[in-house]
Amino acid sequence: MPTIKDVAKHANVSVATVSRVLSKTGTVSEKNTQNVLEAINALNYKPNALGRYLRTAHTQTILVVVPDITNPFFSNVMKGIQTMANEQGYDVLVMDAEHAHFDSRKCFDMLEQKQVDGLIMLTSRVDRNVLLDLGKEHAIVLACEYLEGTTLPTVSIDNISAARKMTEYLLGLNYTNIAHITGPMETVLGVDRLRGFKQALQAKSVDVKSLNIQEGDFSIESGYNIMGKLLSLEDRPEAVFAANDEMAMGAVNAAKAYGLNVPGDIAVTGFDDIKMASMFTPQLTTISQPTFEIGRKSMDLLFHLLNKEVLVQSQFVLEDTLVIRESCGHLKEQPLQ
Amino acid sequence: MPTIKDVAKHANVSVATVSRVLSKTGTVSEKNTQNVLEAINALNYKPNALGRYLRTAHTQTILVVVPDITNPFFSNVMKGIQTMANEQGYDVLVMDAEHAHFDSRKCFDMLEQKQVDGLIMLTSRVDRNVLLDLGKEHAIVLACEYLEGTTLPTVSIDNISAARKMTEYLLGLNYTNIAHITGPMETVLGVDRLRGFKQALQAKSVDVKSLNIQEGDFSIESGYNIMGKLLSLEDRPEAVFAANDEMAMGAVNAAKAYGLNVPGDIAVTGFDDIKMASMFTPQLTTISQPTFEIGRKSMDLLFHLLNKEVLVQSQFVLEDTLVIRESCGHLKEQPLQ
DNA sequence: TCATAATAAGAAAACGATTACAACTATAAT
DNA sequence: ATTATAGTTGTAATCGTTTTCTTATTATGA
């Protein structure tokens, strides 16, 4: 494996000169530039990134922690991050938090050990204080899940108002006995969507029955199981709002297994608008999040942080959209594909 | 940011001693060990990974190149890799090849520049010779898509026989006019599955009509569009075998849009058994791949390579399963969830 | 022609760890 | 007392770059 020294020797110059032509900084004569370039070619020299990183003290790679790589919602956000990162010459490391079953110190260490330059957290299920402290010294941005009263840069949608919007839509369809399958109550996402749900109900003076609120874990299975419970309630709900699309699909399938028709017998809505939401039968009415844009914006923010620029604005809430499809019995025109 | 020197000074020992207690190698007296540990704590010292990496010449991180991070099939393989990697103390970098629209030199450079210790390719749509050459000097394993006549370690299923099995199943259901929506013909995956399809037909002396073979690109959209073509054929196929689940779903939806019932009017099958295959209506009959295991095995192989062990076996083909659900009109018992 | 500025290039010092080597204990064996 | 041995420790080299100084050379302008 040739090093910069070998190149220097081969080109009859000093290592400094080689480094200069490599990084296109400083001034090197035309003749030497050519010599160095030839030597690089002749030896098939590839600069060792480690040497450079140690000296320059940054790795040009960032870490993103995602609750579950398997979840299509997050892979879209990831794609946005990835795209933006590559544009700026950064590489992206991914860490799967496995729904917070991981040791969050691992990702913090990577930051502190200079293994990565920055961090994008797609989950906030970590030690709040540690995260906040770390944010003072390092480049960290929070996406999707913001942290209550945080100083960290954040990009997400307004989950409360989105959930309220969804519930109001259901109310507008004249459903009043509405259930909500929540996300995990230790996530801001779960809590906020529940909050929006309640707000809409209370605004219409519909009372919120505690039996109609059941905690899920964002998985298809939990949607299926909880729907089972809901359906066996004495006062069976007419509509159920699931806190994400996966749970909604589980719920629909539970209803089908129960011999019920969706939306004929019971309406179901989701949240996130993952790709499958429109492929599913019935097509899911849901909240569409600008996933790619969330990713892009997060990386953009991180990039500013990395460059020590002062952020004029650090909290970004992006637009979500209620997309109405079939699962609530109100079919708007929509191409099937 | 404290360095090892600061710790040494604080603990009144040499940097060598600090390094020794850090890496638990060599012998250090009980007293000094304690002093060093205290100093580390007092200064909140985190060893700089870059320094270590440069010296030890490896980064403990591997790179995996995936055709499309958004595809659930690959995220499951990724999960297997990730799990195994973490067990062995490796980190995982992900690069999205965007269906080979990326510059493959980028991932090769990372290997050559020592940015990563090893490479797992989930796609082989790269320059064959470059890849093979690189494999002589570096740790590389190919997963999912093997390379014809390669010397590189490989783990995948036998796509030809799996596709044959699927086609035979269709034939067994007495369909004879069967179409195949292929994957991209520049992927081994696409070619192999087509090959298996043809083999099954030829074995039964059913002639393969060229109009019944249409090239897709693994996307839902292409499945939808191609199905449109297929349905307007004078001699409309009774069954269509799509080379992956996404295209199968697109095909089903096209049929629905056409006013056709699946499987009543036309049978459709997929390949891969992604999570949604069983959530979809009708539930997809498909080929199930041991995704997690493919990931695990690949990482295991890579790990051996990294340790310079000689591989007794380097080509692994894992078991696939035909999972029969609803989409071909032959419903076996299967829990709905 | 001389002072000044600009350009080119090398020597050597970082960066922060690991580790080979040597040196110095203390203890045990002779 | 002397030697051998094992256990500790420190010094300094090393990994492969980048970058700060210096110095030498050439070009520019008065």
XYZ file of C-alpha atoms (C1' of nucleotides) in Angstrom:
734
model
C 0.000 0.000 0.000
C 1.778 3.178 -1.116
C 1.734 6.174 1.185
C 2.185 9.835 0.528
C 5.902 9.351 1.140
C 6.185 6.900 -1.703
C 4.443 9.286 -4.006
C 6.740 12.086 -2.922
C 9.820 9.978 -3.563
C 8.530 8.829 -6.920
C 7.724 12.373 -8.000
C 10.937 13.759 -6.545
C 9.216 16.274 -4.323
C 8.447 16.576 -0.622
C 5.345 15.129 1.011
C 4.147 18.647 1.587
C 3.969 19.244 -2.122
C 2.066 16.046 -2.689
C -0.373 17.013 0.001
C -0.789 20.376 -1.642
C -1.722 19.015 -5.010
C -3.974 16.479 -3.345
C -5.958 19.079 -1.481
C -5.661 21.699 -4.219
C -4.530 24.192 -1.618
C -1.392 26.236 -1.718
C 0.682 26.784 -4.801
C 2.498 24.149 -6.774
C 4.228 24.620 -10.105
C 2.662 23.138 -13.174
C 5.593 20.812 -13.659
C 5.491 19.360 -10.154
C 1.749 19.053 -10.239
C 2.092 16.878 -13.293
C 4.839 14.808 -11.733
C 2.813 14.209 -8.615
C -0.279 13.321 -10.557
C 1.711 10.854 -12.601
C 3.258 9.309 -9.529
C -0.171 8.939 -7.950
C -1.333 7.185 -11.033
C 1.722 5.021 -11.403
C 1.544 3.797 -7.827
C -2.241 3.700 -7.708
C -2.035 5.719 -4.557
C -5.148 6.225 -2.422
C -4.759 8.683 0.428
C -5.371 7.101 3.794
C -8.449 8.746 5.221
C -7.430 7.996 8.783
C -4.261 10.005 8.573
C -6.146 12.944 7.225
C -8.929 12.647 9.757
C -6.564 12.555 12.676
C -4.856 15.680 11.494
C -7.920 17.634 10.482
C -9.953 16.342 13.398
C -13.099 15.591 11.469
C -14.328 12.563 9.643
C -16.847 13.962 7.184
C -19.310 11.394 8.397
C -22.425 11.860 10.440
C -24.457 9.410 12.444
C -28.184 9.001 12.286
C -30.007 7.089 14.944
C -33.274 5.625 13.773
C -35.889 3.879 15.944
C -36.222 1.031 13.462
C -34.486 0.745 10.100
C -37.167 -1.621 8.960
C -39.829 1.060 9.126
C -40.506 2.583 5.682
C -41.322 5.950 7.150
C -37.836 6.315 8.516
C -36.121 4.947 5.475
C -37.632 7.798 3.523
C -36.355 10.347 5.995
C -33.014 8.603 5.760
C -33.060 9.015 2.036
C -33.482 12.743 2.423
C -30.617 12.895 4.863
C -28.451 10.738 2.664
C -29.075 12.835 -0.420
C -28.289 16.099 1.282
C -25.279 14.626 3.066
C -23.720 13.309 -0.098
C -24.241 16.619 -1.802
C -22.112 18.164 0.913
C -19.512 15.443 0.860
C -20.568 13.729 4.039
C -21.049 10.032 4.630
C -23.848 8.642 6.715
C -23.624 6.043 9.441
C -26.841 4.436 10.581
C -27.589 3.087 14.006
C -30.720 1.144 14.742
C -32.121 2.035 18.144
C -34.440 -0.952 18.035
C -37.193 1.093 19.623
C -34.846 2.380 22.323
C -33.780 -1.083 23.364
C -30.256 -0.009 22.508
C -27.631 1.590 24.658
C -27.766 5.254 23.801
C -24.316 5.776 25.192
C -23.035 4.019 22.108
C -24.139 6.783 19.794
C -23.037 9.524 22.147
C -19.633 7.934 22.424
C -19.207 7.989 18.697
C -19.665 11.715 18.817
C -17.325 12.231 21.747
C -14.720 9.910 20.374
C -14.680 11.953 17.192
C -15.767 9.035 15.148
C -18.476 11.174 13.603
C -18.806 14.911 13.187
C -22.500 15.209 13.878
C -25.623 13.411 14.921
C -29.193 13.326 13.716
C -31.605 11.677 16.101
C -34.813 10.332 14.634
C -35.883 9.337 18.090
C -35.758 11.176 21.383
C -36.116 8.142 23.577
C -32.796 8.737 25.251
C -31.621 10.398 28.410
C -32.897 13.930 28.011
C -30.215 15.657 30.059
C -27.315 13.804 28.535
C -28.611 14.677 25.090
C -29.070 18.331 25.947
C -25.622 18.553 27.527
C -24.027 16.921 24.551
C -25.822 19.340 22.291
C -23.933 22.211 23.822
C -20.639 20.905 22.580
C -21.553 18.922 19.519
C -23.619 19.193 16.377
C -26.906 17.443 17.024
C -30.287 17.820 15.401
C -33.534 16.203 16.349
C -35.909 15.123 13.620
C -39.444 13.761 13.663
C -39.630 13.697 17.427
C -38.917 17.008 19.009
C -38.050 17.338 22.665
C -40.238 19.434 24.945
C -38.603 22.768 25.671
C -35.361 21.845 23.984
C -32.606 24.089 22.838
C -31.568 21.653 20.155
C -32.408 22.327 16.530
C -35.486 20.423 15.525
C -37.426 19.582 12.413
C -40.771 17.841 12.432
C -44.406 18.353 11.708
C -46.861 19.606 14.311
C -48.155 16.278 15.528
C -50.739 17.777 17.817
C -52.445 19.807 15.147
C -52.168 16.988 12.614
C -53.879 14.576 14.987
C -56.491 17.215 15.736
C -57.064 17.688 12.029
C -57.533 13.968 11.542
C -59.956 13.707 14.424
C -61.921 16.705 13.219
C -62.213 15.020 9.851
C -63.656 11.926 11.508
C -65.995 14.102 13.560
C -67.011 15.878 10.378
C -68.037 12.541 8.933
C -70.424 12.321 11.864
C -68.585 9.674 13.788
C -68.682 10.480 17.465
C -67.674 7.234 19.125
C -64.062 7.351 18.055
C -61.223 5.284 19.455
C -57.534 6.054 19.316
C -54.735 3.528 19.179
C -51.845 5.541 20.515
C -48.134 5.190 20.040
C -45.952 4.345 23.026
C -46.618 6.846 25.792
C -42.911 7.332 26.388
C -42.547 8.889 22.958
C -43.387 12.492 22.258
C -44.992 11.299 19.061
C -47.429 9.071 20.895
C -48.253 11.682 23.492
C -48.722 14.518 21.015
C -50.996 12.616 18.699
C -53.122 11.597 21.634
C -53.213 15.197 22.763
C -54.445 16.366 19.373
C -57.054 13.626 19.389
C -58.391 14.740 22.757
C -58.346 18.412 21.807
C -60.574 17.824 18.813
C -63.030 15.795 20.837
C -63.174 18.292 23.654
C -63.638 21.177 21.256
C -66.821 19.507 20.075
C -67.755 18.612 23.639
C -67.577 14.937 22.813
C -66.432 13.162 25.907
C -63.327 11.023 25.625
C -63.910 7.550 26.931
C -60.869 6.048 28.535
C -61.701 2.633 27.107
C -61.444 4.165 23.670
C -57.829 5.040 24.214
C -55.457 2.107 23.973
C -51.704 2.183 23.888
C -49.950 0.468 20.997
C -46.297 0.264 20.041
C -46.464 1.293 16.382
C -46.326 -2.313 15.176
C -48.827 -4.049 12.925
C -49.314 -6.686 15.582
C -50.251 -4.211 18.272
C -52.773 -2.628 15.894
C -54.270 -6.047 15.279
C -54.470 -6.978 18.930
C -55.826 -3.693 20.169
C -58.468 -3.638 17.465
C -59.552 -7.000 18.796
C -60.084 -5.473 22.207
C -61.877 -2.453 20.780
C -64.265 -4.608 18.779
C -65.317 -6.569 21.806
C -66.195 -3.418 23.709
C -69.824 -3.185 24.728
C -70.061 0.165 23.063
C -68.047 -0.587 19.950
C -66.414 2.470 18.346
C -67.575 3.585 14.892
C -64.165 4.803 13.931
C -60.609 4.242 15.059
C -57.720 6.549 14.554
C -54.426 4.702 14.711
C -51.300 6.687 15.492
C -49.482 5.235 12.497
C -50.230 3.397 9.274
C -48.849 0.053 10.379
C -51.180 -0.111 13.351
C -54.029 1.010 11.122
C -53.376 -1.882 8.790
C -53.248 -4.288 11.690
C -56.532 -2.829 12.895
C -58.198 -3.197 9.509
C -57.099 -6.801 9.292
C -58.447 -7.478 12.753
C -61.773 -6.022 11.655
C -61.732 -8.194 8.550
C -60.983 -11.259 10.654
C -63.926 -10.245 12.809
C -66.107 -10.307 9.713
C -66.436 -6.559 9.595
C -66.152 -4.341 6.563
C -63.945 -1.280 6.535
C -65.196 1.375 6.130
C -68.739 -0.031 5.892
C -68.921 -1.203 9.472
C -66.093 0.713 10.998
C -63.806 3.484 9.820
C -60.038 3.352 10.307
C -57.387 5.992 9.744
C -53.654 5.951 9.967
C -50.787 8.391 10.198
C -47.567 8.888 8.177
C -48.713 7.935 4.692
C -46.145 5.264 4.060
C -46.074 3.938 0.559
C -48.260 0.952 1.419
C -51.056 3.174 2.701
C -52.298 3.678 -0.826
C -51.721 0.067 -1.825
C -53.675 -1.347 1.029
C -57.325 -2.343 0.776
C -59.098 -0.182 1.682
C -56.716 2.595 0.813
C -55.850 4.326 4.035
C -56.930 7.823 4.896
C -53.933 9.210 6.687
C -51.661 12.144 7.417
C -48.903 12.618 4.919
C -45.592 13.805 6.241
C -42.927 15.357 4.030
C -40.443 12.629 4.933
C -37.807 13.368 2.357
C -37.961 17.045 3.162
C -37.663 16.368 6.887
C -34.486 14.461 6.136
C -33.111 17.117 3.861
C -33.866 19.922 6.249
C -32.333 18.077 9.196
C -29.131 17.507 7.318
C -29.153 21.099 6.164
C -29.444 22.267 9.749
C -26.715 19.919 10.871
C -24.534 21.206 8.109
C -24.867 24.738 9.395
C -24.040 23.540 12.891
C -20.990 21.737 11.567
C -19.817 24.956 9.968
C -20.254 26.796 13.253
C -22.770 29.104 11.690
C -25.334 30.707 13.957
C -28.821 29.476 13.255
C -31.305 32.289 12.778
C -34.060 29.773 13.299
C -33.598 26.419 14.892
C -37.067 24.957 15.238
C -38.741 23.978 12.006
C -42.214 22.597 11.670
C -43.053 21.367 8.208
C -46.431 21.067 6.537
C -48.377 17.848 6.816
C -51.433 16.992 4.725
C -54.578 15.067 5.430
C -54.915 12.653 2.561
C -58.388 11.306 2.231
C -58.759 7.886 0.683
C -61.141 5.012 1.231
C -60.827 3.800 4.770
C -63.354 6.195 6.236
C -66.088 5.760 3.695
C -65.541 9.041 2.043
C -63.859 8.316 -1.247
C -62.388 11.230 -3.049
C -61.028 10.857 -6.556
C -57.603 9.358 -6.328
C -55.657 7.345 -8.889
C -55.584 3.726 -7.764
C -51.962 3.083 -8.472
C -11.080 18.014 25.113
C -8.652 16.009 27.232
C -6.235 13.660 25.521
C -4.365 10.672 26.798
C -1.538 12.983 27.776
C -3.738 14.938 30.106
C -4.881 11.759 31.743
C -1.285 10.616 32.120
C -0.272 13.872 33.728
C -3.263 13.885 36.040
C -2.587 10.324 37.128
C 1.151 10.856 37.345
C 2.033 8.085 34.964
C 3.153 7.813 31.353
C 0.805 7.720 28.402
C 1.856 4.135 27.845
C 0.438 3.153 31.182
C -2.815 4.921 30.464
C -3.042 3.156 27.149
C -2.394 -0.113 28.889
C -5.230 0.219 31.338
C -7.464 1.490 28.547
C -6.878 -1.527 26.363
C -6.538 -3.946 29.280
C -3.344 -5.245 27.732
C -0.012 -5.509 29.468
C 0.447 -5.296 33.187
C -0.268 -2.307 35.356
C -0.122 -2.214 39.130
C -3.345 -2.047 41.048
C -2.463 1.384 42.403
C -1.767 2.943 39.029
C -4.795 1.338 37.487
C -6.914 3.049 40.081
C -5.168 6.373 39.577
C -5.677 6.221 35.850
C -9.305 5.246 36.169
C -9.852 8.135 38.526
C -8.123 10.557 36.202
C -10.236 9.353 33.303
C -13.305 9.959 35.341
C -12.197 13.292 36.692
C -11.381 14.651 33.252
C -14.263 12.887 31.530
C -11.779 11.574 29.054
C -12.973 9.833 25.887
C -10.271 8.208 23.803
C -10.075 9.650 20.324
C -10.989 6.863 17.972
C -9.061 8.411 15.096
C -5.747 8.205 16.894
C -6.300 4.588 17.653
C -7.503 3.793 14.165
C -4.527 5.355 12.502
C -2.160 3.367 14.650
C -3.975 0.060 14.531
C -4.907 0.529 10.887
C -8.506 -0.530 11.135
C -11.711 1.279 11.910
C -14.003 -1.426 13.185
C -16.614 -0.271 10.733
C -17.885 -1.945 7.617
C -19.788 -0.590 4.661
C -22.881 -2.075 3.152
C -24.060 -0.985 -0.246
C -27.764 -1.445 -0.760
C -29.671 -0.957 -4.037
C -32.387 1.050 -2.293
C -32.649 1.737 1.416
C -36.335 2.340 1.025
C -36.976 -1.269 0.046
C -38.219 -3.317 3.015
C -36.552 -6.449 1.750
C -33.149 -4.903 2.064
C -33.818 -3.243 5.365
C -34.404 -6.679 6.794
C -31.132 -7.966 5.439
C -29.536 -4.854 6.873
C -30.976 -5.671 10.244
C -29.304 -9.061 10.160
C -26.000 -7.494 9.226
C -26.358 -4.837 11.854
C -27.118 -7.314 14.605
C -24.198 -9.550 13.799
C -21.863 -6.599 13.320
C -22.681 -5.082 16.662
C -22.172 -8.405 18.362
C -18.639 -8.379 17.019
C -18.014 -4.763 17.866
C -18.303 -3.406 14.365
C -20.222 -0.369 13.197
C -22.140 -0.293 9.968
C -22.084 2.378 7.299
C -24.817 2.336 4.705
C -24.577 3.543 1.155
C -27.609 3.780 -1.077
C -26.765 2.734 -4.617
C -30.034 4.167 -5.871
C -30.448 1.252 -8.227
C -26.887 1.585 -9.502
C -27.314 5.241 -10.396
C -24.487 5.935 -7.982
C -20.797 6.074 -8.600
C -19.467 2.740 -7.438
C -15.989 4.136 -7.142
C -17.207 5.894 -4.041
C -17.686 2.700 -2.112
C -14.504 1.146 -3.412
C -12.562 4.207 -2.399
C -13.797 3.907 1.134
C -12.220 0.479 1.273
C -8.977 1.532 -0.286
C -8.718 4.637 1.794
C -9.069 2.500 4.894
C -12.194 4.275 5.916
C -13.864 0.924 6.401
C -12.455 -2.512 7.064
C -14.836 -4.476 4.900
C -17.653 -4.316 2.413
C -20.923 -6.127 1.950
C -22.555 -5.594 -1.423
C -26.273 -6.165 -1.637
C -26.084 -5.418 -5.318
C -23.683 -6.547 -7.990
C -24.512 -3.848 -10.478
C -20.975 -2.538 -10.481
C -17.931 -3.015 -12.606
C -17.329 -6.730 -12.390
C -13.565 -6.669 -12.866
C -12.934 -3.849 -10.474
C -14.960 -5.641 -7.835
C -13.158 -8.913 -8.361
C -9.751 -7.255 -8.279
C -10.607 -5.428 -5.129
C -11.770 -8.660 -3.578
C -8.263 -10.042 -3.796
C -6.925 -7.449 -1.426
C -9.901 -6.549 0.674
C -12.673 -8.163 2.645
C -15.759 -8.187 0.458
C -18.832 -10.348 0.512
C -21.692 -10.412 -1.933
C -25.188 -10.972 -0.638
C -28.528 -11.513 -2.363
C -27.087 -11.086 -5.820
C -24.257 -13.422 -6.536
C -21.873 -12.851 -9.412
C -21.543 -15.434 -12.152
C -18.361 -17.437 -11.704
C -17.075 -15.275 -8.908
C -14.357 -16.008 -6.428
C -15.905 -13.722 -3.865
C -17.762 -15.144 -0.892
C -21.468 -15.114 -1.521
C -24.673 -15.720 0.330
C -28.056 -15.841 -1.326
C -30.877 -18.151 -2.204
C -31.012 -20.122 -5.431
C -33.108 -17.728 -7.455
C -33.371 -20.018 -10.442
C -34.811 -22.934 -8.538
C -37.047 -20.672 -6.479
C -38.525 -19.138 -9.611
C -38.898 -22.594 -11.087
C -40.682 -23.754 -7.961
C -43.064 -20.824 -8.149
C -43.806 -21.430 -11.817
C -44.347 -25.117 -11.213
C -46.833 -24.223 -8.524
C -48.746 -22.067 -10.994
C -48.582 -24.831 -13.566
C -49.844 -27.265 -10.938
C -52.876 -25.058 -10.462
C -53.544 -25.695 -14.139
C -52.640 -22.280 -15.377
C -50.749 -22.575 -18.645
C -50.873 -19.088 -20.066
C -48.516 -17.530 -17.553
C -46.776 -14.175 -17.850
C -43.663 -13.057 -16.071
C -42.844 -9.522 -15.057
C -39.076 -9.678 -14.784
C -36.636 -7.614 -12.817
C -34.119 -5.446 -14.670
C -32.216 -7.599 -17.131
C -28.907 -6.132 -16.037
C -29.329 -7.701 -12.599
C -28.492 -11.319 -11.921
C -31.663 -11.446 -9.871
C -33.817 -10.503 -12.812
C -32.055 -12.857 -15.189
C -32.068 -15.831 -12.837
C -35.714 -15.580 -11.953
C -36.585 -15.395 -15.610
C -34.408 -18.411 -16.241
C -36.218 -20.431 -13.582
C -39.546 -19.351 -15.036
C -38.584 -20.566 -18.487
C -37.148 -23.831 -17.196
C -40.401 -24.772 -15.523
C -42.408 -23.975 -18.613
C -40.087 -25.854 -20.910
C -40.049 -28.872 -18.628
C -43.788 -29.113 -19.121
C -43.411 -28.388 -22.810
C -45.428 -25.223 -22.431
C -44.116 -22.775 -24.935
C -42.938 -19.440 -23.593
C -44.514 -16.564 -25.436
C -42.285 -13.568 -25.745
C -45.196 -11.207 -25.229
C -45.707 -12.820 -21.862
C -42.296 -11.728 -20.705
C -42.051 -8.072 -19.828
C -39.184 -6.303 -18.154
C -39.918 -4.301 -15.016
C -37.668 -2.444 -12.627
C -38.845 -3.861 -9.289
C -41.022 -0.826 -8.578
C -44.738 -0.815 -7.823
C -45.264 1.532 -10.722
C -43.629 -0.731 -13.245
C -45.767 -3.620 -11.997
C -48.848 -1.497 -12.480
C -47.927 -0.355 -15.949
C -46.798 -3.696 -17.250
C -49.918 -5.378 -15.944
C -51.855 -2.846 -17.988
C -50.046 -4.015 -21.098
C -50.515 -7.661 -20.222
C -54.242 -7.230 -19.709
C -54.733 -5.698 -23.094
C -53.046 -8.627 -24.805
C -55.269 -10.476 -27.248
C -54.486 -13.691 -25.446
C -54.641 -12.417 -21.892
C -52.581 -14.452 -19.394
C -54.384 -16.378 -16.672
C -51.604 -15.882 -14.196
C -48.703 -13.509 -13.768
C -45.581 -14.143 -11.810
C -43.921 -10.914 -10.779
C -40.240 -11.000 -9.903
C -40.839 -9.219 -6.613
C -43.683 -8.374 -4.263
C -43.815 -4.683 -5.067
C -44.410 -5.325 -8.750
C -46.963 -7.980 -7.822
C -48.874 -5.418 -5.796
C -48.739 -2.942 -8.621
C -50.001 -5.672 -10.930
C -52.875 -6.565 -8.635
C -53.914 -2.956 -8.404
C -53.814 -2.609 -12.149
C -56.065 -5.633 -12.411
C -58.432 -4.123 -9.875
C -58.486 -0.874 -11.804
C -59.289 -2.918 -14.864
C -62.299 -4.301 -13.044
C -60.767 -7.719 -12.621
C -60.763 -9.846 -9.511
C -57.574 -11.412 -8.189
C -57.413 -14.377 -8.064
C -60.867 -14.939 -9.510
C -60.081 -13.564 -12.934
C -56.333 -13.656 -12.881
C -53.721 -15.039 -10.509
C -50.709 -13.023 -9.365
C -47.643 -14.062 -7.432
C -44.726 -12.175 -6.041
C -41.259 -12.864 -4.740
C -39.420 -11.956 -1.502
C -42.260 -12.101 1.015
C -41.874 -8.606 2.366
C -43.976 -7.831 5.397
C -46.727 -6.239 3.344
C -47.209 -9.357 1.252
C -49.397 -10.837 3.959
C -51.167 -7.556 4.685
C -52.138 -6.947 1.128
C -55.513 -7.934 -0.331
C -55.414 -10.546 -1.638
C -52.608 -11.877 0.479
C -49.721 -12.564 -1.836
C -48.460 -16.009 -2.674
C -44.738 -15.512 -2.832
C -41.267 -16.844 -2.181
C -39.999 -16.212 1.307
C -36.324 -15.448 1.666
C -34.492 -15.749 4.987
C -33.561 -12.070 4.917
C -32.305 -11.722 8.443
C -30.281 -14.880 8.087
C -28.795 -13.702 4.800
C -27.635 -10.589 6.604
C -26.266 -12.492 9.555
C -24.449 -14.990 7.413
C -22.916 -12.306 5.217
C -21.567 -10.476 8.211
C -20.321 -13.727 9.654
C -18.438 -14.452 6.454
C -17.037 -10.961 6.348
C -15.924 -11.325 9.910
C -13.898 -14.396 9.029
C -12.361 -12.543 6.111
C -11.483 -9.649 8.384
C -9.702 -12.055 10.689
C -7.727 -13.462 7.783
C -9.198 -16.878 8.374
C -9.395 -19.244 5.451
C -12.936 -19.964 4.417
C -13.648 -23.672 4.115
C -16.750 -22.773 2.178
C -17.366 -19.448 0.548
C -20.576 -19.828 -1.405
C -23.698 -20.192 0.654
C -27.150 -20.736 -0.704
C -29.872 -20.501 1.886
C -33.290 -22.107 1.900
C -36.240 -20.253 0.432
C -39.851 -21.239 0.899
C -42.881 -21.038 -1.301
C -45.552 -19.474 0.855
C -48.989 -20.046 -0.493
C -51.597 -17.468 0.349
C -54.599 -16.096 -1.484
C -53.460 -14.480 -4.675
C -53.579 -17.617 -6.805
C -56.933 -18.879 -5.721
C -55.581 -21.649 -3.626
C -56.062 -20.586 -0.044
C -54.237 -22.575 2.535
C -54.883 -22.003 6.236
C -52.939 -18.966 7.301
C -53.580 -16.580 10.195
C -54.848 -13.287 8.788
C -52.663 -11.041 10.845
C 19.776 48.167 -9.783
C 17.632 47.313 -5.677
C 13.822 46.632 -2.645
C 9.663 44.294 -2.368
C 6.283 41.037 -3.232
C 4.719 36.893 -4.849
C 5.479 32.150 -5.739
C 7.345 27.481 -4.867
C 9.004 24.004 -2.089
C 11.033 21.576 1.820
C 11.750 20.454 6.903
C 9.596 19.400 10.717
C 5.976 19.660 14.015
C 1.686 18.480 14.920
C -2.783 15.212 15.465
C -3.727 11.148 19.531
C -3.338 7.009 20.102
C -0.428 2.095 20.327
C 3.596 -0.551 21.100
C 8.558 -2.158 20.777
C 12.160 -1.642 23.582
C 14.759 -0.806 27.432
C 15.191 -0.010 32.194
C 14.125 -0.532 36.668
C 12.166 -2.652 40.497
C 11.191 -6.592 43.765
C 11.245 -11.291 44.687
C 12.896 -15.974 44.448
C 16.428 -19.224 43.702
C 21.135 -20.409 44.131
C 25.605 -12.116 48.270
C 24.557 -13.008 43.504
C 21.936 -14.122 39.765
C 17.708 -15.027 37.425
C 12.952 -14.005 36.781
C 8.764 -11.818 36.544
C 6.307 -7.771 37.012
C 6.064 -2.582 36.168
C 7.013 1.487 34.010
C 8.742 5.065 30.920
C 10.885 6.693 26.458
C 10.409 7.195 22.008
C 9.106 5.568 17.490
C 5.271 4.977 14.680
C 0.827 5.224 11.914
C -0.191 8.837 7.305
C -1.657 12.875 6.799
C -1.886 18.333 7.065
C 0.044 22.604 8.057
C 3.195 26.046 10.006
C 7.473 27.836 9.433
C 11.401 28.845 6.701
C 13.980 29.532 2.918
C 14.968 29.907 -1.821
C 13.630 31.550 -6.162
C 11.446 34.398 -9.392
C 8.742 38.335 -10.848
C 7.443 43.274 -10.291
C 7.936 48.083 -9.876
C 10.337 52.258 -8.873
